[in-house]
Amino acid sequence: VNIFPVILCGGSGKRLWPLSRNSHPKQFLKFFSGYSLFQETILRISQLSPDKFSIIKFLIVTNSNYRFLVLQQLKEISVENYEIILEPVSLNTAPALTFSAYLALTLSDDPLLVVLPCDQFIDNTDIFIDAINQALSFAERDSIVTLGVEPDRPHTGYGYLEVSVDLNTNVQNVISFIEKPNLEKASSLIYKKNYKWNSGIFILSASIWINAIECFTPDLATFTLDSFNKRSILYGFIEPDLESFTKNPNISIDFAVMEKCTPLSNFKIKMIPLKTKWTDLGNFESIWKFSNLDKNSNAIYGDVVVNNTSNSFIHSSNKLVVVSDLKNIIVVETSDAVLIANKDYPESVKDVVNKLEATERVEKDFHKKVFRPWGFYEIIDDGPDFKVKRISIDPQASLSLQSHKYRSEHWVVIKGIAQVNCENRSFYLKEGESTFIPINTKHRLSNKTSTNVELIEIATGEYLGEDDILRFDDEYGRAI
Amino acid sequence: VNIFPVILCGGSGKRLWPLSRNSHPKQFLKFFSGYSLFQETILRISQLSPDKFSIIKFLIVTNSNYRFLVLQQLKEISVENYEIILEPVSLNTAPALTFSAYLALTLSDDPLLVVLPCDQFIDNTDIFIDAINQALSFAERDSIVTLGVEPDRPHTGYGYLEVSVDLNTNVQNVISFIEKPNLEKASSLIYKKNYKWNSGIFILSASIWINAIECFTPDLATFTLDSFNKRSILYGFIEPDLESFTKNPNISIDFAVMEKCTPLSNFKIKMIPLKTKWTDLGNFESIWKFSNLDKNSNAIYGDVVVNNTSNSFIHSSNKLVVVSDLKNIIVVETSDAVLIANKDYPESVKDVVNKLEATERVEKDFHKKVFRPWGFYEIIDDGPDFKVKRISIDPQASLSLQSHKYRSEHWVVIKGIAQVNCENRSFYLKEGESTFIPINTKHRLSNKTSTNVELIEIATGEYLGEDDILRFDDEYGRAI
């Protein structure tokens, strides 16, 4: 049976600021291992044995800001069977899944979809794969299947599933979906055996989803199909037609379909229990909970010294961070911002980011490190008339052929061998060598080697904005 | 009458780490205004009207690590009448004052000394000057005079003075000195009218001090006089003879003399009240107390956003710092370290620094910004094979004529006009221009203009330590 995992990774993760940014959100961060949550999601489902269910392609739904990050992270884990769908606007999960289902149906005969959010921690992969295998067997027989998690505490951040209680079988019928409860309700549900956390992981056939969405939210089916038929493909990325896609309502999978599939409807939902540690990594408190803790229950990442401090999440990216005589706090240090917050109010990080948005702070959106298709750059110093960057170019990658009207640039290579084109000259610079690019000169920087090239760029001039760039040619389609 | 203010500024200020470092301690930081505490101390006493008491010279006691900082800060406030004494080893205040007294006696006939610690906040300068004027009048008549402060709360960090209570006069006799009390004792003293805080400010004649030290601590008088007679003067700095100075006990002014001057001894001490807001700026809590507070009683310095936060001291030097849902905390961000501490335990910052000392952390001692006689540099990026610095050269200043065995350097000027000497060539570089200094090349960087010059230096090579330097000539005596 042909399987298409649908990987939903378009979110922005405000509650993990400043680690997570609009330009580099939580699903692409590497928290617990050398892999990001996005990569772990793909690696986890890849454990599915191909005997019975074989993964044809990963359908990755994201937005255009993250396309190069997605490409790079797929390359890192050597995954090549994928399609990347760039939502022109973020409209929650239902339009994303519907578009993916139409795509899967053109790629295979009645395929099964495994819908996977990318911000989850799942402890035991074997148990996960067992549950997915069971779920796929029911999905083959036209059920919609979801994974349910046994609550271990009241949680107001999760939706709940009300299920039947048949002690003779593992699988249960879902009776109703319950939206995020208040604390009082969550506290009462914890004592009831027939309420589970809704993991947001769904297993179902593409055609069943299309049938369900046509039945319950016919407009969404119409607009998304239209946006699918008018899709464009640019440099390998699939882009739904903007005009028709934008007509879709902003609506979740649960709300569009699942909550309407009562036992009396035509669509039955089954629940398979996921019997391993599971959490939605929505905020720092949840990451703290799943970290390795020191003897005072601190989760420590990076260069940190603690003194008489307990129950805290402390993350350093760059500098020495010293925490003394405190408890239950969150400290996150990044190259351009430091957050110090109360771990008992993890949701308020989102409020702060909204506050920053209101003042249009750049730190909200960008890390100083900026990812590009050819590698990355990091602003290491700047002032009114100058900007210093460290630039790293991936093997075999090239920046665009470009020129600047207002700035000149000095390049000093600090690692590897760079190829420089400047007007009609082409030459190589190795470690310790430098060149000068005057204003209005066509130039291009390339790495023709198999290892990274690093250089320091000092730009000087009266205007230093990134928008002072004229692109003549670009390998990544940015010269248009 | 000739006055010599003795400015004691050799301390290291661990309790204000990471703002205060061994290499740049609290007395040289600019907290409340454009002036450092050191500068404010000098500017404050300079308000003394020269009608009756005229300041001949400032006697500045510090150590060799801070000599260029002292010079620069004196230049900033245009003070030229000074002698700088570099203690070869820090031995508390009594040897420092004794050496200063011997020096004053060679410069003037029976001069008066005003002993001023450099880590104090004094609110009203007029009131301070009034008190000093009164004190000087008594010192002329051979009294030792100290300024006393009315306690407004129990304080275990200050010494106390027990004084007579004569309601007919402002000046009182000191009956005894009380060392820092415990909380219980401090709480009881607050209700007694005859106990004042010991400000550590003393006014007395140089000869009276020498008489008293000869009487109470004769060894100290002998060793210090010997170190004074064998002093050397190097590039204008006065250095006590190391061998004899080191024989001195590590002892404070209070302990060596003041506590022994009972009403029955030959030396009488008078107290003049200092009736203005006064504090020893020993820790962040005390700086918070004297800062301008926002409506939630937060002291905010630099780029800080607060959310539901109160009673906190938050200082950002570089990055955006966001604090949410916390109270009574200290946050101090600098270019290489971040401290987050509990404001209710301000003393524990010292413990943390001692902890760092035990692990030999560089951050304990150095800011990334390093002050030099010609200006400063700041390391903005580094790696195994490269180091990038931003260098700022003061007007009319020069680095030494030097060469490096293992590193080459690229310089790109980003502000002003630099003069470069490289082997036998001499040329100027202006903003946006650059040059290359190969390994083993004699070179020198100068600023012949009247405004600062800034440049970016990219050093590459197999070894990048600051000790790879051969100095051929230096304006500041470092080429020996």
Tab-separated table of C-alpha atoms in Angstrom, chain B residues 13-203:
chain	number	residue	atom	x	y	z
B	13	GLY	CA	34.261	45.228	42.597
B	14	LYS	CA	33.362	41.561	42.294
B	15	ARG	CA	29.827	42.116	43.493
B	16	LEU	CA	29.054	44.084	40.335
B	17	TRP	CA	30.192	41.365	37.915
B	18	PRO	CA	29.808	41.179	34.930
B	19	LEU	CA	29.638	44.981	34.613
B	20	SER	CA	32.669	45.307	36.850
B	21	ARG	CA	35.688	43.165	35.967
B	22	ASN	CA	39.194	42.853	37.254
B	23	SER	CA	40.193	44.614	34.049
B	24	HIS	CA	37.531	47.337	34.258
B	25	PRO	CA	36.107	47.649	37.775
B	26	LYS	CA	33.075	49.500	39.016
B	27	GLN	CA	34.764	52.816	39.871
B	28	PHE	CA	35.471	53.353	36.159
B	29	LEU	CA	31.969	52.499	34.949
B	30	LYS	CA	29.542	55.194	33.888
B	31	PHE	CA	26.305	54.339	35.641
B	32	PHE	CA	24.217	57.365	36.356
B	33	SER	CA	25.645	59.965	34.062
B	34	GLY	CA	28.278	60.442	31.405
B	35	TYR	CA	30.891	60.219	34.170
B	36	SER	CA	32.307	57.260	36.038
B	37	LEU	CA	32.230	57.092	39.840
B	38	PHE	CA	35.956	57.879	39.753
B	39	GLN	CA	35.345	60.965	37.635
B	40	GLU	CA	32.394	62.044	39.753
B	41	THR	CA	34.501	61.757	42.905
B	42	ILE	CA	37.077	64.126	41.426
B	43	LEU	CA	34.520	66.523	39.954
B	44	ARG	CA	32.628	66.652	43.267
B	45	ILE	CA	35.618	67.630	45.433
B	46	SER	CA	36.704	70.065	42.716
B	47	GLN	CA	33.697	72.189	43.682
B	48	LEU	CA	35.621	73.241	46.782
B	49	SER	CA	36.015	77.023	46.619
B	50	PRO	CA	39.720	77.901	46.397
B	51	ASP	CA	39.277	81.001	48.626
B	52	LYS	CA	40.477	79.267	51.728
B	53	PHE	CA	41.412	75.699	50.744
B	54	SER	CA	43.068	75.126	47.427
B	55	ILE	CA	43.528	71.762	45.786
B	56	ILE	CA	47.170	71.379	44.804
B	57	LYS	CA	47.102	67.911	43.323
B	58	PHE	CA	44.951	64.815	43.244
B	59	LEU	CA	46.836	61.830	44.617
B	60	ILE	CA	45.335	58.875	42.811
B	61	VAL	CA	46.092	55.443	44.226
B	62	THR	CA	45.382	52.565	41.878
B	63	ASN	CA	47.209	49.586	40.416
B	64	SER	CA	49.021	49.124	37.136
B	65	ASN	CA	46.121	47.328	35.437
B	66	TYR	CA	44.052	50.492	35.593
B	67	ARG	CA	46.711	53.063	34.765
B	68	PHE	CA	45.557	53.702	31.196
B	69	LEU	CA	41.924	53.805	32.245
B	70	VAL	CA	42.784	56.393	34.892
B	71	LEU	CA	44.737	58.486	32.387
B	72	GLN	CA	41.938	58.372	29.867
B	73	GLN	CA	39.249	59.273	32.378
B	74	LEU	CA	41.321	62.157	33.753
B	75	LYS	CA	41.781	63.425	30.199
B	76	GLU	CA	38.025	63.224	29.621
B	77	ILE	CA	37.378	65.586	32.538
B	78	SER	CA	40.395	67.775	31.693
B	79	VAL	CA	42.139	67.236	35.034
B	80	GLU	CA	45.889	67.770	34.805
B	81	ASN	CA	47.038	68.333	38.409
B	82	TYR	CA	47.536	64.791	39.648
B	83	GLU	CA	50.011	62.157	40.683
B	84	ILE	CA	49.202	58.518	40.008
B	85	ILE	CA	50.510	55.985	42.506
B	86	LEU	CA	50.554	52.378	41.285
B	87	GLU	CA	50.407	49.977	44.226
B	88	PRO	CA	52.527	46.951	43.315
B	89	VAL	CA	50.152	44.844	45.400
B	90	SER	CA	46.751	45.665	46.862
B	91	LEU	CA	47.046	45.954	50.676
B	92	ASN	CA	43.825	47.678	51.705
B	93	THR	CA	43.672	51.410	52.496
B	94	ALA	CA	46.217	52.084	55.297
B	95	PRO	CA	49.430	51.590	53.260
B	96	ALA	CA	47.879	53.569	50.380
B	97	LEU	CA	47.066	56.537	52.606
B	98	THR	CA	50.439	56.402	54.358
B	99	PHE	CA	52.317	56.471	51.052
B	100	SER	CA	50.109	59.355	49.887
B	101	ALA	CA	50.818	61.286	53.103
B	102	TYR	CA	54.588	60.942	52.629
B	103	LEU	CA	54.192	62.126	49.055
B	104	ALA	CA	52.025	65.112	50.051
B	105	LEU	CA	54.595	66.150	52.639
B	106	THR	CA	57.276	66.365	49.940
B	107	LEU	CA	55.002	68.472	47.753
B	108	SER	CA	53.791	71.006	50.308
B	109	ASP	CA	54.190	72.314	53.818
B	110	ASP	CA	51.854	70.500	56.214
B	111	PRO	CA	49.075	69.889	53.708
B	112	LEU	CA	45.586	68.599	54.469
B	113	LEU	CA	44.355	65.332	52.973
B	114	VAL	CA	40.786	64.502	51.943
B	115	VAL	CA	40.522	60.716	51.677
B	116	LEU	CA	37.860	59.740	49.161
B	117	PRO	CA	36.757	56.213	48.271
B	118	CYS	CA	35.568	55.988	44.667
B	119	ASP	CA	32.510	53.772	44.879
B	120	GLN	CA	30.057	56.103	46.545
B	121	PHE	CA	26.961	57.902	45.456
B	122	ILE	CA	26.467	61.303	47.096
B	123	ASP	CA	23.301	63.080	46.074
B	124	ASN	CA	23.812	66.765	46.874
B	125	THR	CA	27.238	68.193	46.092
B	126	ASP	CA	26.617	71.531	47.871
B	127	ILE	CA	25.856	69.764	51.139
B	128	PHE	CA	28.911	67.561	50.652
B	129	ILE	CA	31.159	70.589	50.052
B	130	ASP	CA	29.739	72.344	53.137
B	131	ALA	CA	30.600	69.311	55.244
B	132	ILE	CA	34.106	69.112	53.748
B	133	ASN	CA	34.679	72.819	54.455
B	134	GLN	CA	33.685	72.366	58.098
B	135	ALA	CA	35.852	69.264	58.336
B	136	LEU	CA	38.858	71.051	56.852
B	137	SER	CA	38.542	73.796	59.492
B	138	PHE	CA	38.776	71.191	62.246
B	139	ALA	CA	41.589	69.337	60.450
B	140	GLU	CA	43.563	72.583	60.385
B	141	ARG	CA	43.341	72.497	64.167
B	142	ASP	CA	44.843	68.987	64.218
B	143	SER	CA	41.659	66.953	64.471
B	144	ILE	CA	41.050	63.838	62.466
B	145	VAL	CA	37.604	64.318	60.938
B	146	THR	CA	35.232	61.843	59.358
B	147	LEU	CA	31.860	62.328	57.723
B	148	GLY	CA	28.981	60.424	59.323
B	149	VAL	CA	25.677	59.549	57.670
B	150	GLU	CA	22.316	59.241	59.439
B	151	PRO	CA	21.185	55.598	58.982
B	152	ASP	CA	17.765	55.262	57.332
B	153	ARG	CA	17.618	51.482	57.634
B	154	PRO	CA	19.579	48.664	59.274
B	155	HIS	CA	22.610	47.876	57.117
B	156	THR	CA	24.989	45.002	57.694
B	157	GLY	CA	27.364	46.176	54.961
B	158	TYR	CA	28.477	49.426	56.654
B	159	GLY	CA	30.609	50.205	59.709
B	160	TYR	CA	29.069	52.498	62.350
B	161	LEU	CA	30.402	55.420	64.412
B	162	GLU	CA	29.390	55.881	68.044
B	163	VAL	CA	29.380	59.640	68.704
B	164	SER	CA	28.722	62.084	71.531
B	165	VAL	CA	25.370	63.882	71.504
B	166	ASP	CA	25.887	67.594	71.964
B	167	LEU	CA	22.737	69.317	70.765
B	168	ASN	CA	24.425	72.722	70.668
B	169	THR	CA	26.780	71.875	67.834
B	170	ASN	CA	26.884	70.145	64.507
B	171	VAL	CA	30.223	68.450	65.082
B	172	GLN	CA	30.438	65.521	67.480
B	173	ASN	CA	33.249	63.571	69.087
B	174	VAL	CA	33.665	60.008	67.888
B	175	ILE	CA	33.654	57.651	70.875
B	176	SER	CA	34.181	54.386	69.038
B	177	PHE	CA	34.196	52.658	65.638
B	178	ILE	CA	31.879	49.666	65.237
B	179	GLU	CA	32.644	47.068	62.576
B	180	LYS	CA	29.926	45.852	60.215
B	181	PRO	CA	27.184	44.587	62.576
B	182	ASN	CA	24.905	41.590	62.153
B	183	LEU	CA	21.272	42.250	61.289
B	184	GLU	CA	20.084	42.108	64.894
B	185	LYS	CA	22.640	44.654	66.042
B	186	ALA	CA	22.072	46.865	62.968
B	187	SER	CA	18.337	46.804	63.701
B	188	SER	CA	18.906	47.977	67.261
B	189	LEU	CA	21.354	50.749	66.255
B	190	ILE	CA	18.790	52.358	63.968
B	191	TYR	CA	16.843	53.527	67.039
B	192	LYS	CA	19.840	55.179	68.713
B	193	LYS	CA	20.557	58.807	67.897
B	194	ASN	CA	24.294	58.499	68.605
B	195	TYR	CA	25.134	55.907	65.942
B	196	LYS	CA	25.966	56.982	62.402
B	197	TRP	CA	27.209	55.211	59.270
B	198	ASN	CA	30.934	55.486	58.727
B	199	SER	CA	31.287	56.999	55.248
B	200	GLY	CA	34.972	56.138	54.916
B	201	ILE	CA	35.661	59.787	54.011
B	202	PHE	CA	38.415	61.239	56.227
B	203	ILE	CA	39.833	64.734	56.450
